[in-house]
């Protein structure tokens, strides 16, 4: 069966510090990978998605970047965090080419607080 | 511009009764719809989905109805249980048409099931 891992689970960082959040998927090959952010009391905002190694698409202009160095690894980064980067970050995976369906499956999330 | 809207931010229901969650969308190109359940500090879990070629899909206590002409879908939970207390998100996508099989999420509805 497929599993998705995210770490760390929680993170408190000062403004201006760098960020690296990691997501890995097991039990599937060539997945689509996604990074979402949920701000307090809000819905899920898609930040980045990737359809393959080294292929990153950004959905919204922001202070963050993403990379996919391996097929089942997705990393969210920032060189200098802003207060507005605080939120709950979720990684998700989905299958490609599965006719007629489009489910995504989410990791446990990382709670980031920027002080 | 919110393409997927959940106009009721919260819903309170008695245990054993029906919970009805509503979702409206504006993009006529959406052809696949999903519902997710989310507990605090956890990732969303997939509940049920429906393709635009159907108007109803049922899985146990969960039934999703789709009215394409009204661009409206709803999730019925019968009977409601205290463990159903969570935030529910609807999501929509354009299968095959949108690169990366992206999902667009609504803002969520918080459900409280009272014992």
Short mmCIF file of C-alpha atoms in Angstrom, two decimals:
data_model
loop_
_atom_site.label_atom_id
_atom_site.label_comp_id
_atom_site.label_asym_id
_atom_site.label_seq_id
_atom_site.Cartn_x
_atom_site.Cartn_y
_atom_site.Cartn_z
CA UNK A 1 0.00 0.00 0.00
CA UNK A 2 1.04 3.58 -0.51
CA UNK A 3 2.19 5.83 2.31
CA UNK A 4 3.27 9.44 2.41
CA UNK A 5 5.58 10.95 5.01
CA UNK A 6 6.25 14.54 5.94
CA UNK A 7 8.74 15.99 8.37
CA UNK A 8 9.13 17.74 10.60
CA UNK A 9 5.66 17.65 12.12
CA UNK A 10 6.06 21.07 13.72
CA UNK A 11 8.58 23.82 13.21
CA UNK A 12 9.14 27.24 14.80
CA UNK A 13 11.49 29.47 12.87
CA UNK A 14 12.57 33.13 13.16
CA UNK A 15 11.84 35.60 10.38
CA UNK A 16 14.64 35.59 7.83
CA UNK A 17 15.76 32.03 8.50
CA UNK A 18 15.81 29.31 5.79
CA UNK A 19 13.26 26.53 5.46
CA UNK A 20 13.34 22.97 4.21
CA UNK A 21 10.31 20.68 4.46
CA UNK A 22 10.53 17.18 3.10
CA UNK A 23 7.92 14.80 1.72
CA UNK A 24 8.44 11.22 0.58
CA UNK A 25 6.05 8.71 -0.90
CA UNK A 26 6.29 4.92 -0.73
CA UNK A 27 4.53 2.20 -2.66
CA UNK A 28 3.99 3.99 -5.96
CA UNK A 29 6.06 5.07 -8.94
CA UNK A 30 6.05 8.30 -10.94
CA UNK A 31 3.38 10.01 -8.84
CA UNK A 32 2.21 13.56 -9.25
CA UNK A 33 3.31 15.46 -6.15
CA UNK A 34 1.77 18.58 -4.63
CA UNK A 35 2.48 21.14 -1.91
CA UNK A 36 -0.49 22.91 -0.31
CA UNK A 37 -0.75 25.48 2.46
CA UNK A 38 -3.66 25.91 4.81
CA UNK A 39 -3.67 29.25 6.58
CA UNK A 40 -5.53 29.46 9.89
CA UNK A 41 -9.27 28.95 9.33
CA UNK A 42 -8.87 28.85 5.58
CA UNK A 43 -9.07 26.33 2.76
CA UNK A 44 -6.25 24.54 0.95
CA UNK A 45 -4.14 26.61 -1.42
CA UNK A 46 -2.06 24.77 -4.01
CA UNK A 47 1.50 26.10 -4.00
CA UNK A 48 3.44 23.77 -6.31
CA UNK A 49 2.95 20.59 -8.24
CA UNK A 50 5.30 18.22 -10.02
CA UNK A 51 4.63 15.62 -12.70
CA UNK A 52 8.18 14.24 -12.71
CA UNK A 53 11.76 14.56 -11.47
CA UNK A 54 12.99 18.13 -11.82
CA UNK A 55 9.60 19.33 -13.14
CA UNK A 56 8.06 21.98 -10.90
CA UNK A 57 5.08 24.22 -11.58
CA UNK A 58 4.29 27.14 -9.32
CA UNK A 59 0.70 28.15 -8.75
CA UNK A 60 1.10 31.38 -6.84
CA UNK A 61 3.92 33.94 -6.60
CA UNK A 62 5.54 33.65 -3.23
CA UNK A 63 8.62 33.43 -1.10
CA UNK A 64 8.85 29.66 -1.40
CA UNK A 65 10.34 27.23 -3.90
CA UNK A 66 10.03 23.49 -4.50
CA UNK A 67 12.27 20.78 -5.84
CA UNK A 68 11.90 17.13 -6.78
CA UNK A 69 15.36 15.54 -6.72
CA UNK A 70 14.01 11.99 -6.80
CA UNK A 71 10.86 10.34 -8.12
CA UNK A 72 9.21 10.06 -4.71
CA UNK A 73 10.77 13.02 -2.91
CA UNK A 74 9.38 16.54 -2.86
CA UNK A 75 11.01 19.41 -0.97
CA UNK A 76 9.62 22.82 -0.06
CA UNK A 77 12.19 25.52 0.64
CA UNK A 78 12.72 29.14 1.40
CA UNK A 79 15.89 31.20 1.68
CA UNK A 80 14.35 33.75 4.06
CA UNK A 81 11.07 33.14 5.86
CA UNK A 82 8.43 35.83 6.25
CA UNK A 83 5.79 36.08 8.97
CA UNK A 84 3.17 35.40 6.29
CA UNK A 85 4.73 31.99 5.59
CA UNK A 86 3.23 30.63 8.81
CA UNK A 87 0.65 27.92 8.21
CA UNK A 88 -0.03 24.22 7.88
CA UNK A 89 1.85 22.72 4.94
CA UNK A 90 0.54 19.60 3.30
CA UNK A 91 2.14 17.32 0.76
CA UNK A 92 -0.03 15.13 -1.44
CA UNK A 93 0.43 12.56 -4.18
CA UNK A 94 -1.80 11.51 -7.02
CA UNK A 95 -1.65 9.00 -9.84
CA UNK A 96 -1.10 9.87 -13.46
CA UNK A 97 -3.06 8.47 -16.33
CA UNK A 98 -5.66 6.70 -14.21
CA UNK A 99 -8.67 6.97 -16.48
CA UNK A 100 -11.63 8.82 -15.06
CA UNK A 101 -10.35 9.41 -11.54
CA UNK A 102 -8.30 12.11 -9.92
CA UNK A 103 -7.86 11.47 -6.21
CA UNK A 104 -5.00 12.96 -4.24
CA UNK A 105 -3.76 11.54 -0.96
CA UNK A 106 -2.33 13.73 1.74
CA UNK A 107 0.48 13.47 4.24
CA UNK A 108 0.14 14.34 7.93
CA UNK A 109 1.27 17.95 7.44
CA UNK A 110 3.84 20.31 8.97
CA UNK A 111 2.79 23.15 11.26
CA UNK A 112 5.15 26.08 10.57
CA UNK A 113 5.21 29.09 12.86
CA UNK A 114 7.39 32.02 11.85
CA UNK A 115 8.13 34.42 14.72
CA UNK B 1 -11.95 34.39 -7.85
CA UNK B 2 -13.16 31.35 -5.94
CA UNK B 3 -14.07 28.63 -8.40
CA UNK B 4 -15.27 26.27 -5.65
CA UNK B 5 -17.34 27.62 -2.77
CA UNK B 6 -18.69 26.12 0.41
CA UNK B 7 -21.06 28.80 1.63
CA UNK B 8 -21.76 27.27 5.03
CA UNK B 9 -18.70 27.60 7.25
CA UNK B 10 -20.24 25.41 9.95
CA UNK B 11 -22.97 22.86 10.56
CA UNK B 12 -24.30 21.37 13.77
CA UNK B 13 -26.34 18.14 13.72
CA UNK B 14 -27.65 15.66 16.23
CA UNK B 15 -26.16 12.18 16.31
CA UNK B 16 -28.17 9.79 14.15
CA UNK B 17 -29.58 12.52 11.93
CA UNK B 18 -28.52 13.45 8.41
CA UNK B 19 -25.71 15.91 7.68
CA UNK B 20 -25.96 17.72 4.36
CA UNK B 21 -22.95 19.66 3.13
CA UNK B 22 -23.18 21.83 0.05
CA UNK B 23 -20.67 22.99 -2.54
CA UNK B 24 -21.01 25.22 -5.59
CA UNK B 25 -18.59 25.67 -8.48
CA UNK B 26 -18.31 28.13 -11.34
CA UNK B 27 -15.93 26.44 -13.80
CA UNK B 28 -18.00 24.44 -16.29
CA UNK B 29 -14.86 22.54 -17.31
CA UNK B 30 -14.71 20.72 -13.97
CA UNK B 31 -15.60 17.08 -14.52
CA UNK B 32 -14.50 15.28 -11.37
CA UNK B 33 -15.46 16.14 -7.81
CA UNK B 34 -14.21 14.93 -4.44
CA UNK B 35 -14.94 15.28 -0.75
CA UNK B 36 -12.26 15.20 1.93
CA UNK B 37 -12.52 15.07 5.71
CA UNK B 38 -9.96 16.80 7.90
CA UNK B 39 -9.26 16.64 11.61
CA UNK B 40 -7.20 19.40 13.27
CA UNK B 41 -3.44 19.13 12.75
CA UNK B 42 -3.85 16.20 10.34
CA UNK B 43 -3.86 15.86 6.58
CA UNK B 44 -7.20 15.56 4.77
CA UNK B 45 -8.46 12.06 4.09
CA UNK B 46 -10.29 11.19 0.91
CA UNK B 47 -13.95 10.30 1.45
CA UNK B 48 -15.80 9.93 -1.82
CA UNK B 49 -15.74 11.19 -5.39
CA UNK B 50 -18.01 11.51 -8.38
CA UNK B 51 -17.46 11.88 -12.09
CA UNK B 52 -19.56 14.32 -14.10
CA UNK B 53 -21.08 11.41 -16.03
CA UNK B 54 -22.94 10.43 -12.86
CA UNK B 55 -25.37 12.26 -10.62
CA UNK B 56 -25.00 10.11 -7.53
CA UNK B 57 -22.35 8.01 -5.85
CA UNK B 58 -22.81 6.12 -2.62
CA UNK B 59 -20.30 4.57 -0.24
CA UNK B 60 -21.67 3.33 3.06
CA UNK B 61 -22.99 6.26 5.07
CA UNK B 62 -21.72 8.78 2.52
CA UNK B 63 -23.54 9.81 -0.64
CA UNK B 64 -22.49 12.53 -3.05
CA UNK B 65 -25.01 14.13 -5.39
CA UNK B 66 -24.05 16.17 -8.44
CA UNK B 67 -26.33 18.65 -10.25
CA UNK B 68 -24.33 19.77 -13.26
CA UNK B 69 -26.91 22.22 -14.56
CA UNK B 70 -26.85 24.04 -11.21
CA UNK B 71 -23.09 23.52 -10.78
CA UNK B 72 -23.81 22.16 -7.34
CA UNK B 73 -22.81 19.11 -5.37
CA UNK B 74 -23.72 17.91 -1.93
CA UNK B 75 -22.50 15.32 0.55
CA UNK B 76 -25.01 13.45 2.70
CA UNK B 77 -23.88 11.61 5.80
CA UNK B 78 -26.48 9.25 7.23
CA UNK B 79 -26.58 8.55 10.09
CA UNK B 80 -24.21 11.14 11.52
CA UNK B 81 -21.84 9.96 14.24
CA UNK B 82 -19.74 11.93 16.76
CA UNK B 83 -16.59 10.76 14.94
CA UNK B 84 -17.82 12.61 11.86
CA UNK B 85 -17.09 15.91 13.61
CA UNK B 86 -14.41 17.46 11.39
CA UNK B 87 -13.90 19.97 8.60
CA UNK B 88 -15.11 18.80 5.19
CA UNK B 89 -13.65 20.12 1.96
CA UNK B 90 -15.07 19.71 -1.50
CA UNK B 91 -12.69 19.78 -4.45
CA UNK B 92 -13.01 19.83 -8.22
CA UNK B 93 -10.76 19.08 -11.16
CA UNK B 94 -10.55 18.82 -14.90
CA UNK B 95 -9.49 15.24 -15.48
CA UNK B 96 -7.02 14.99 -18.37
CA UNK B 97 -7.45 18.63 -19.37
CA UNK B 98 -5.59 20.37 -16.58
CA UNK B 99 -1.87 19.67 -16.36
CA UNK B 100 -0.86 17.80 -13.25
CA UNK B 101 -4.41 16.73 -12.33
CA UNK B 102 -4.78 19.72 -10.05
CA UNK B 103 -7.57 20.02 -7.53
CA UNK B 104 -9.34 23.26 -6.60
CA UNK B 105 -10.64 23.24 -3.04
CA UNK B 106 -13.51 25.00 -1.34
CA UNK B 107 -13.03 26.81 1.95
CA UNK B 108 -14.40 23.96 4.07
CA UNK B 109 -17.40 23.35 6.33
CA UNK B 110 -16.92 22.51 9.98
CA UNK B 111 -19.33 19.81 11.11
CA UNK B 112 -20.16 19.19 14.74
CA UNK B 113 -22.16 16.08 15.57
CA UNK B 114 -23.74 16.32 19.01
CA UNK B 115 -24.27 13.11 21.02
#
